[in-house]
XYZ file of C-alpha atoms in Angstrom:
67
model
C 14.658 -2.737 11.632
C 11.447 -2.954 13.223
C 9.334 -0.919 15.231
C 9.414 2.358 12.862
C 7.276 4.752 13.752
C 4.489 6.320 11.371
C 6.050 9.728 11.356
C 9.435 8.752 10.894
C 10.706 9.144 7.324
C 14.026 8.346 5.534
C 15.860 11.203 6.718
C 14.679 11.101 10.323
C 16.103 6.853 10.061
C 19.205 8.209 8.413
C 20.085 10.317 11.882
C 19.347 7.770 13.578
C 21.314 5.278 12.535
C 24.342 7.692 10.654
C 26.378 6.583 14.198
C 27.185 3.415 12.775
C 28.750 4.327 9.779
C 28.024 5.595 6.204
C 24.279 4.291 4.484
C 23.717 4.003 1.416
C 20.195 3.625 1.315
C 16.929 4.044 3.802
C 14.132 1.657 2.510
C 10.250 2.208 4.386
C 8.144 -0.290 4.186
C 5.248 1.624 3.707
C 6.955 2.751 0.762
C 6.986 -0.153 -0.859
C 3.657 -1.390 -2.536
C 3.415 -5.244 -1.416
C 4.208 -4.831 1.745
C 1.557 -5.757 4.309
C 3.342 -4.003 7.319
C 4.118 -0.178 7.376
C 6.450 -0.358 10.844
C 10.021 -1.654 9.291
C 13.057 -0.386 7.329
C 16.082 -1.669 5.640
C 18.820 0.203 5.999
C 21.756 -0.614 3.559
C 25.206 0.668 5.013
C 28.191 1.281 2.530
C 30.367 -1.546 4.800
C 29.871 -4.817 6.157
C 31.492 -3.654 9.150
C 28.966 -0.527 9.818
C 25.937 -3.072 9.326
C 26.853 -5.976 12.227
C 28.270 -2.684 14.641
C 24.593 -2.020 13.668
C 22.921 -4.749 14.474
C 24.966 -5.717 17.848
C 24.125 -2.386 19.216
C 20.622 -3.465 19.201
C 20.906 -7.035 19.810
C 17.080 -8.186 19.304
C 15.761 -4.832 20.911
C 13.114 -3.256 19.196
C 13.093 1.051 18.514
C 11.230 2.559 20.657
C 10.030 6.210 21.024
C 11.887 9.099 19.804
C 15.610 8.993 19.760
């Protein structure tokens, strides 16, 4: 997911995106040590199903402010 904002940490990503279904992991960019950009996540859900409801919701829209 792009577009992650600065302040925004796993927990805040995991109510965000809890509505699709169950996750089993919240990765941060800027948590990870070779990454060049700080303003994406992955976010692993426990079902295939949970991850394209997911991504359709969003269909090529970016996050923007708080939600």
């Amino acid at each position: 997911m792009e577009g992650v904002l600065n302040s925004w940490d796993q927990a805040k990503m995991t109510d965000i995106f809890k509505k699709y279904g169950n996750i089993e992991l919240v990765a941060l960019s800027r948590d990870m040590h070779p990454a060049k950009r700080n303003d994406f996540a992955f976010i692993n859900y426990t079902t295939h199903e949970a991850a394209i409801l997911c991504l359709e919701s969003f269909d090529g829209k970016q996050l923007e402010g708080p939600l």
